[in-house]
Coordinates of N, CA, C and O in Angstrom, one line a residue:
M1 N -7.1 -15.8 15.0 CA -8.1 -14.6 13.9 C -8.9 -13.6 14.0 O -9.0 -13.6 15.0
R2 N -7.8 -12.7 13.4 CA -8.8 -11.1 13.4 C -10.1 -11.6 12.3 O -10.0 -11.6 11.6
Y3 N -11.3 -10.4 13.1 CA -12.4 -11.0 12.5 C -11.9 -9.2 11.3 O -13.4 -8.2 11.6
T4 N -11.4 -9.0 10.0 CA -11.6 -7.8 10.0 C -11.2 -8.5 8.9 O -11.2 -9.4 8.5
L5 N -11.8 -7.1 7.5 CA -12.0 -7.8 6.0 C -10.9 -6.3 5.1 O -11.2 -5.2 5.0
G6 N -9.4 -6.2 5.0 CA -7.7 -5.3 5.4 C -8.1 -5.6 4.0 O -8.7 -6.3 2.9
K7 N -7.2 -4.6 3.4 CA -6.9 -4.0 1.8 C -6.3 -5.8 1.4 O -6.5 -5.8 -0.1
Q8 N -5.4 -6.4 2.1 CA -4.5 -7.4 1.4 C -5.5 -8.5 1.2 O -5.5 -9.5 -0.2
E9 N -6.6 -8.1 1.9 CA -7.4 -10.2 1.7 C -8.7 -9.6 0.1 O -9.4 -10.3 -0.2
R10 N -8.7 -8.5 -0.7 CA -9.4 -7.9 -1.1 C -9.0 -7.8 -2.4 O -7.8 -7.8 -3.2
L11 N -10.1 -8.7 -3.3 CA -9.1 -8.9 -4.8 C -9.2 -8.0 -5.3 O -10.8 -7.5 -5.9
K12 N -7.9 -7.2 -6.3 CA -8.7 -6.1 -6.7 C -8.2 -6.4 -8.0 O -7.5 -6.1 -9.1
S13 N -7.0 -6.8 -8.6 CA -5.5 -7.1 -9.9 C -7.0 -7.7 -11.0 O -7.5 -8.7 -10.9
Q14 N -6.7 -6.9 -11.5 CA -7.0 -7.3 -12.9 C -7.0 -8.4 -13.8 O -7.8 -8.8 -14.6
K15 N -6.0 -8.4 -13.8 CA -5.4 -9.7 -14.3 C -5.7 -10.7 -13.6 O -6.6 -12.0 -14.2
I16 N -6.1 -11.4 -12.7 CA -6.6 -12.4 -11.8 C -7.4 -12.3 -11.7 O -8.9 -13.3 -11.9
I17 N -8.4 -12.0 -11.7 CA -10.2 -11.4 -12.0 C -10.3 -12.1 -13.5 O -11.3 -13.1 -13.4
E18 N -9.9 -11.9 -14.4 CA -10.4 -12.2 -15.6 C -9.8 -13.7 -15.8 O -10.4 -14.6 -16.5
K19 N -8.6 -13.6 -15.0 CA -8.1 -15.1 -15.1 C -8.9 -16.5 -14.1 O -9.2 -17.3 -14.8
L20 N -9.9 -15.8 -13.6 CA -10.8 -16.3 -12.3 C -11.8 -16.5 -12.8 O -12.5 -17.6 -13.4
Y21 N -13.0 -15.4 -14.0 CA -13.5 -15.9 -14.6 C -13.4 -16.6 -16.2 O -14.2 -17.7 -16.2
L22 N -12.3 -17.1 -16.4 CA -11.7 -17.7 -17.9 C -12.2 -18.9 -17.4 O -11.8 -20.0 -17.8
E23 N -11.1 -19.4 -16.3 CA -10.8 -20.6 -15.4 C -11.1 -21.1 -14.5 O -11.4 -23.0 -13.9
G24 N -11.7 -20.4 -13.7 CA -12.6 -21.0 -12.2 C -13.9 -21.7 -12.6 O -14.4 -22.2 -13.9
K25 N -14.2 -22.2 -11.2 CA -15.3 -23.5 -10.9 C -15.9 -22.3 -10.2 O -16.0 -21.3 -9.5
S26 N -17.6 -22.9 -10.6 CA -18.5 -22.2 -9.5 C -19.3 -23.1 -8.7 O -19.5 -24.4 -8.9
I27 N -20.2 -22.2 -7.4 CA -20.6 -22.7 -6.4 C -21.7 -21.9 -6.4 O -21.5 -20.8 -6.1
K28 N -23.2 -22.1 -5.9 CA -23.9 -21.6 -6.3 C -25.3 -21.9 -4.8 O -25.3 -23.3 -4.6
V29 N -25.4 -21.3 -4.0 CA -26.5 -21.4 -2.6 C -27.2 -19.5 -3.2 O -26.8 -19.2 -2.9
F30 N -28.2 -20.4 -3.4 CA -28.9 -18.4 -3.3 C -29.1 -18.0 -2.7 O -29.4 -18.5 -1.3
P31 N -29.3 -17.0 -2.7 CA -28.6 -16.2 -3.4 C -27.9 -15.4 -4.4 O -27.3 -14.0 -4.6
L32 N -26.3 -16.5 -3.6 CA -25.1 -15.9 -4.1 C -24.7 -17.4 -4.6 O -24.5 -17.8 -4.7
R33 N -23.6 -17.0 -5.5 CA -22.4 -17.8 -6.6 C -21.0 -17.0 -6.5 O -20.0 -16.2 -6.0
M34 N -20.8 -18.6 -6.4 CA -18.9 -18.3 -5.9 C -17.6 -18.8 -7.9 O -18.7 -20.1 -7.1
V35 N -17.6 -18.0 -8.0 CA -16.4 -18.2 -8.6 C -15.4 -18.4 -8.0 O -15.1 -17.4 -7.7
Y36 N -14.9 -19.4 -8.3 CA -12.9 -19.7 -7.1 C -12.2 -19.7 -8.5 O -12.7 -21.6 -8.9
L37 N -11.0 -19.7 -7.9 CA -9.6 -20.7 -8.3 C -8.7 -20.9 -7.2 O -8.6 -19.6 -6.8
Q38 N -8.2 -21.3 -7.8 CA -6.9 -21.9 -6.6 C -5.3 -21.9 -7.3 O -4.6 -21.8 -8.6
T39 N -5.0 -19.9 -6.7 CA -3.7 -20.0 -7.3 C -3.2 -18.7 -6.0 O -4.1 -18.6 -5.3
S40 N -1.8 -18.7 -6.9 CA -1.1 -17.4 -6.4 C -1.2 -15.9 -6.5 O -2.4 -15.8 -7.9
H41 N -1.4 -15.9 -5.4 CA -1.4 -14.3 -5.3 C -0.4 -13.3 -4.5 O 0.6 -14.0 -3.8
T42 N -0.5 -11.9 -4.7 CA 0.4 -11.0 -3.8 C 0.2 -11.1 -2.4 O 1.4 -10.6 -1.5
S43 N -0.7 -11.5 -2.0 CA -1.6 -11.7 -0.6 C -1.1 -11.8 0.4 O -0.4 -14.0 -0.1
V44 N -0.3 -12.0 1.5 CA 0.1 -13.2 2.5 C -1.2 -13.8 3.3 O -0.5 -15.0 4.5
F45 N -2.6 -13.4 2.9 CA -3.5 -14.7 3.4 C -3.4 -15.5 3.0 O -3.2 -15.1 1.3
P46 N -4.4 -16.3 2.9 CA -4.7 -17.6 2.2 C -6.2 -17.4 0.6 O -5.8 -18.1 0.1
A47 N -6.6 -16.2 1.2 CA -7.9 -16.1 0.1 C -7.9 -14.4 -0.5 O -7.6 -13.7 1.1
Q48 N -8.1 -14.4 -1.4 CA -8.3 -13.0 -1.2 C -9.9 -12.8 -2.0 O -10.6 -14.3 -3.0
V49 N -10.6 -12.3 -1.8 CA -12.2 -11.8 -2.4 C -12.5 -11.0 -3.0 O -12.0 -10.0 -2.1
G50 N -13.7 -10.9 -3.9 CA -14.3 -9.4 -4.1 C -15.7 -9.8 -4.5 O -16.2 -11.5 -4.1
F51 N -16.6 -9.1 -4.6 CA -18.2 -9.0 -4.1 C -18.7 -8.3 -6.0 O -17.6 -7.0 -5.8
S52 N -19.4 -9.0 -6.3 CA -19.8 -7.8 -6.9 C -21.3 -8.0 -7.0 O -22.4 -9.1 -6.9
V53 N -22.3 -6.6 -7.6 CA -24.5 -6.7 -7.5 C -24.2 -6.3 -8.7 O -24.0 -5.4 -9.1
P54 N -24.9 -7.3 -9.6 CA -24.9 -7.0 -10.6 C -26.1 -5.9 -11.1 O -27.0 -5.2 -10.4
K55 N -25.5 -4.8 -11.8 CA -26.7 -3.6 -12.2 C -28.1 -4.0 -12.9 O -28.6 -2.8 -13.2
R56 N -28.0 -5.0 -14.2 CA -29.3 -5.4 -14.7 C -30.4 -5.1 -13.8 O -31.3 -5.1 -13.9
N57 N -29.8 -6.2 -12.3 CA -31.3 -6.1 -11.1 C -31.0 -4.9 -10.5 O -32.1 -4.8 -10.1
F58 N -30.3 -4.5 -10.4 CA -30.2 -3.6 -8.8 C -29.4 -1.6 -9.2 O -28.4 -1.3 -9.7
K59 N -30.6 -1.1 -10.3 CA -30.6 -0.4 -11.3 C -29.4 1.1 -10.6 O -28.6 2.2 -10.6
R60 N -29.7 1.5 -9.3 CA -29.6 2.3 -8.5 C -28.4 2.3 -7.8 O -28.6 0.9 -7.3
A61 N -27.6 2.4 -7.5 CA -26.1 2.5 -7.2 C -25.7 2.8 -5.7 O -25.3 2.0 -4.6
V62 N -27.0 3.0 -4.7 CA -27.4 3.2 -3.5 C -27.3 1.9 -2.9 O -27.4 1.0 -1.9
D63 N -28.4 1.1 -3.6 CA -28.7 0.0 -3.6 C -27.8 -1.7 -3.3 O -27.3 -2.2 -2.9
R64 N -26.8 -1.1 -4.7 CA -26.2 -2.6 -5.1 C -25.0 -1.7 -3.8 O -24.2 -2.8 -3.5
N65 N -24.0 -0.9 -3.5 CA -23.8 -0.8 -2.2 C -24.2 -1.4 -1.1 O -23.2 -1.8 -0.4
R66 N -24.7 -1.1 -1.1 CA -25.7 -1.5 0.1 C -25.6 -3.0 -0.1 O -25.4 -3.7 1.4
I67 N -25.8 -3.6 -0.7 CA -25.5 -5.2 -0.7 C -24.3 -5.7 -0.6 O -23.9 -7.0 0.3
K68 N -23.6 -4.8 -1.2 CA -22.0 -5.1 -1.2 C -21.8 -5.1 0.3 O -20.7 -5.7 0.7
R69 N -22.1 -4.4 0.5 CA -21.6 -3.9 2.2 C -22.2 -5.3 3.1 O -21.7 -5.3 4.0
L70 N -24.1 -6.1 2.8 CA -24.1 -6.6 3.9 C -23.7 -8.3 3.1 O -22.7 -8.6 4.0
L71 N -22.9 -8.0 2.2 CA -21.9 -9.0 1.4 C -20.9 -9.0 2.3 O -20.5 -10.3 2.7
R72 N -20.2 -8.1 2.1 CA -18.7 -8.1 2.8 C -18.8 -7.9 4.4 O -17.6 -9.3 5.2
E73 N -19.3 -8.1 5.1 CA -19.8 -7.9 6.4 C -20.1 -9.3 6.6 O -19.3 -10.1 8.1
S74 N -21.2 -10.3 5.7 CA -21.3 -12.2 6.3 C -20.0 -12.5 6.5 O -19.3 -12.9 6.6
Y75 N -19.2 -12.3 4.4 CA -18.6 -12.2 4.3 C -16.9 -12.7 6.0 O -16.2 -13.8 6.4
R76 N -17.2 -11.1 6.7 CA -15.7 -10.7 7.3 C -16.1 -11.8 8.6 O -15.5 -12.5 9.3
K77 N -17.6 -12.1 9.1 CA -18.1 -12.7 9.9 C -17.8 -14.9 9.7 O -17.3 -15.2 11.1
E78 N -17.6 -14.9 9.0 CA -17.8 -16.2 8.5 C -16.1 -17.2 7.7 O -16.7 -18.1 7.5
K79 N -15.4 -16.1 8.0 CA -14.4 -16.0 6.9 C -13.5 -17.2 7.3 O -12.0 -18.2 7.2
Y80 N -13.5 -17.6 8.6 CA -12.9 -18.8 9.6 C -12.8 -19.4 9.1 O -12.4 -20.7 9.2
I81 N -14.3 -20.1 8.4 CA -14.6 -21.3 8.2 C -13.3 -21.6 6.5 O -12.1 -23.0 7.2
I82 N -13.5 -20.7 6.1 CA -12.1 -20.9 5.1 C -10.8 -20.8 5.3 O -10.0 -22.6 5.3
Y83 N -10.9 -20.0 6.2 CA -9.1 -19.8 6.7 C -8.4 -20.9 7.7 O -7.4 -20.9 7.7
D84 N -9.5 -21.8 7.9 CA -9.5 -22.9 9.7 C -8.4 -23.6 8.4 O -7.9 -24.9 9.2
N85 N -9.4 -24.0 7.3 CA -9.2 -25.8 6.5 C -8.4 -25.8 5.3 O -8.1 -27.0 4.4
I86 N -7.7 -23.8 5.1 CA -7.3 -24.2 4.0 C -6.2 -24.1 4.1 O -4.9 -23.0 4.6
D87 N -5.2 -25.1 2.6 CA -3.7 -24.7 3.0 C -2.9 -24.0 1.3 O -1.3 -23.7 1.9
K88 N -3.5 -23.9 0.6 CA -3.5 -23.6 -0.8 C -4.0 -22.2 -1.0 O -5.0 -21.3 -0.4
P89 N -3.2 -21.3 -1.1 CA -4.0 -20.3 -1.9 C -4.7 -20.1 -2.9 O -5.0 -20.4 -4.1
Y90 N -6.1 -19.2 -2.7 CA -7.3 -19.1 -4.1 C -7.8 -18.0 -3.8 O -7.4 -17.1 -3.1
V91 N -8.7 -17.0 -5.3 CA -8.8 -16.5 -5.1 C -10.3 -16.2 -5.1 O -11.1 -17.3 -5.9
F92 N -11.7 -15.5 -5.0 CA -12.9 -16.1 -5.1 C -13.6 -14.6 -5.3 O -12.8 -13.1 -5.3
M93 N -15.0 -14.8 -6.1 CA -15.3 -13.6 -7.0 C -17.1 -14.2 -6.2 O -17.3 -14.7 -6.6
I94 N -17.4 -13.0 -5.5 CA -19.1 -13.6 -4.9 C -19.9 -12.9 -5.3 O -19.6 -10.9 -5.4
S95 N -21.0 -13.0 -5.9 CA -22.1 -12.7 -6.6 C -23.1 -12.3 -6.6 O -23.2 -13.7 -6.0
Y96 N -24.4 -11.5 -6.1 CA -25.6 -11.4 -6.0 C -26.6 -11.8 -6.7 O -26.5 -10.9 -7.7
L97 N -26.6 -13.1 -6.6 CA -27.7 -13.0 -8.4 C -29.3 -13.0 -7.6 O -30.1 -12.9 -8.3
A98 N -30.0 -12.8 -6.2 CA -31.4 -12.1 -6.0 C -31.8 -10.8 -7.1 O -30.7 -9.9 -7.4
K99 N -32.9 -11.0 -7.6 CA -33.8 -9.9 -8.3 C -34.2 -8.4 -6.6 O -34.4 -6.7 -7.5
E100 N -34.6 -8.8 -5.4 CA -34.4 -7.9 -4.1 C -33.5 -7.9 -3.6 O -32.7 -8.9 -3.0
E101 N -34.1 -7.2 -2.5 CA -32.7 -6.9 -1.5 C -32.5 -8.4 -0.8 O -34.3 -8.4 -0.2
S102 N -32.1 -8.9 0.7 CA -32.4 -9.6 1.6 C -32.2 -9.1 2.5 O -30.9 -8.6 2.8
E103 N -32.9 -9.4 3.2 CA -31.7 -8.9 5.0 C -30.6 -9.7 4.9 O -30.2 -10.9 4.6
Y104 N -30.0 -9.4 6.2 CA -28.8 -9.2 6.4 C -28.6 -10.9 7.5 O -27.8 -11.8 6.6
V105 N -29.4 -11.3 8.0 CA -30.2 -12.5 8.3 C -29.7 -13.9 7.4 O -29.1 -14.8 7.8
D106 N -30.7 -13.6 6.5 CA -30.8 -14.5 5.1 C -30.0 -14.7 4.6 O -28.9 -15.6 4.0
V107 N -28.6 -13.3 4.2 CA -27.5 -13.5 3.4 C -26.7 -13.5 4.5 O -25.0 -14.8 3.8
K108 N -26.4 -13.2 5.5 CA -25.2 -14.3 6.5 C -25.5 -15.5 6.6 O -24.1 -16.9 6.5
S109 N -27.1 -16.4 7.0 CA -26.6 -17.7 6.3 C -26.3 -18.3 5.2 O -25.7 -19.8 5.0
A110 N -26.8 -16.9 4.1 CA -26.6 -17.7 2.5 C -25.0 -18.0 2.7 O -24.2 -18.9 2.0
M111 N -23.7 -17.1 3.4 CA -22.4 -17.2 3.0 C -22.3 -17.8 3.3 O -21.2 -19.1 3.3
S112 N -22.9 -18.6 4.9 CA -21.9 -19.6 5.6 C -22.2 -21.1 5.0 O -21.7 -22.0 5.5
K113 N -23.8 -20.9 4.5 CA -23.8 -22.2 3.4 C -22.3 -22.3 2.0 O -22.3 -23.0 2.2
L114 N -22.7 -20.9 1.5 CA -21.8 -21.4 1.0 C -20.3 -21.8 1.1 O -19.4 -22.2 0.0
L115 N -19.4 -20.9 1.9 CA -18.1 -21.5 2.2 C -18.2 -23.0 2.7 O -16.6 -23.5 2.2
L116 N -19.6 -23.9 3.1 CA -19.1 -24.6 3.9 C -18.8 -25.4 2.6 O -18.2 -26.4 2.5
T117 N -19.6 -25.5 1.4 CA -20.2 -26.1 0.4 C -18.5 -25.8 -0.5 O -18.8 -26.9 -1.1
F118 N -18.5 -24.7 -0.3 CA -17.3 -24.5 -0.9 C -15.4 -25.6 0.1 O -15.2 -26.3 -1.2
M119 N -16.0 -25.9 0.6 CA -14.9 -26.8 1.4 C -15.2 -28.2 1.5 O -14.0 -28.6 1.7
T120 N -16.4 -28.4 1.3 CA -16.2 -29.4 1.2 C -15.8 -30.4 -0.3 O -15.3 -31.3 -0.9
K121 N -16.4 -29.0 -0.9 CA -16.2 -29.0 -2.8 C -14.6 -29.2 -2.8 O -14.0 -30.0 -3.8
I122 N -13.4 -28.5 -1.8 CA -12.4 -28.1 -2.3 C -11.6 -29.9 -1.4 O -11.1 -30.5 -2.2
K123 N -12.6 -30.9 -0.5 CA -11.9 -31.5 0.3 C -12.1 -33.1 -0.6 O -11.4 -33.7 -1.0
K124 N -13.5 -32.5 -1.3 CA -13.3 -34.0 -2.1 C -13.0 -33.5 -3.4 O -12.2 -34.8 -3.8
D125 N -12.5 -32.7 -4.2 CA -11.9 -32.2 -5.3 C -9.7 -33.1 -4.8 O -9.1 -34.0 -5.6
E126 N -9.2 -33.2 -3.5 CA -8.4 -33.3 -3.4 C -7.9 -34.8 -3.2 O -6.9 -35.6 -3.7
Y127 N -9.7 -35.1 -3.0 CA -9.4 -36.6 -2.4 C -9.3 -36.8 -3.7 O -8.7 -38.8 -4.4
S128 N -9.4 -36.8 -4.4 CA -9.9 -38.1 -5.6 C -9.3 -37.7 -6.9 O -8.6 -37.9 -7.8
C129 N -8.2 -36.7 -6.8 CA -6.7 -36.3 -7.3 C -5.8 -37.6 -7.0 O -5.7 -37.7 -6.4

């Protein structure tokens, strides 16, 4: 598996994003929140992901963009957790909840915990059905 985050892996479809927020389920690992939904999408990859940082908490676009860059990089490094274990297509939106910027190390550890929590929840949901 290549550790890249290309255009096909990014969530861009407005229709899918609206459906995600209406029907999706949520997981929180401070300072991150993931809204996920098992649905088909146009990508050949098993997951499409989007990142958001609220303007309410970070007024300057420079700060929001830096945090989104940290989120993308930490996801790119940790996405093997998901790619090795899912067989159905998923879409995610990962949001940053904290009111101040975090270091990359903190974001990366929170991202790995979030993805592991997601995997355990998915496995539990599969067995309960």
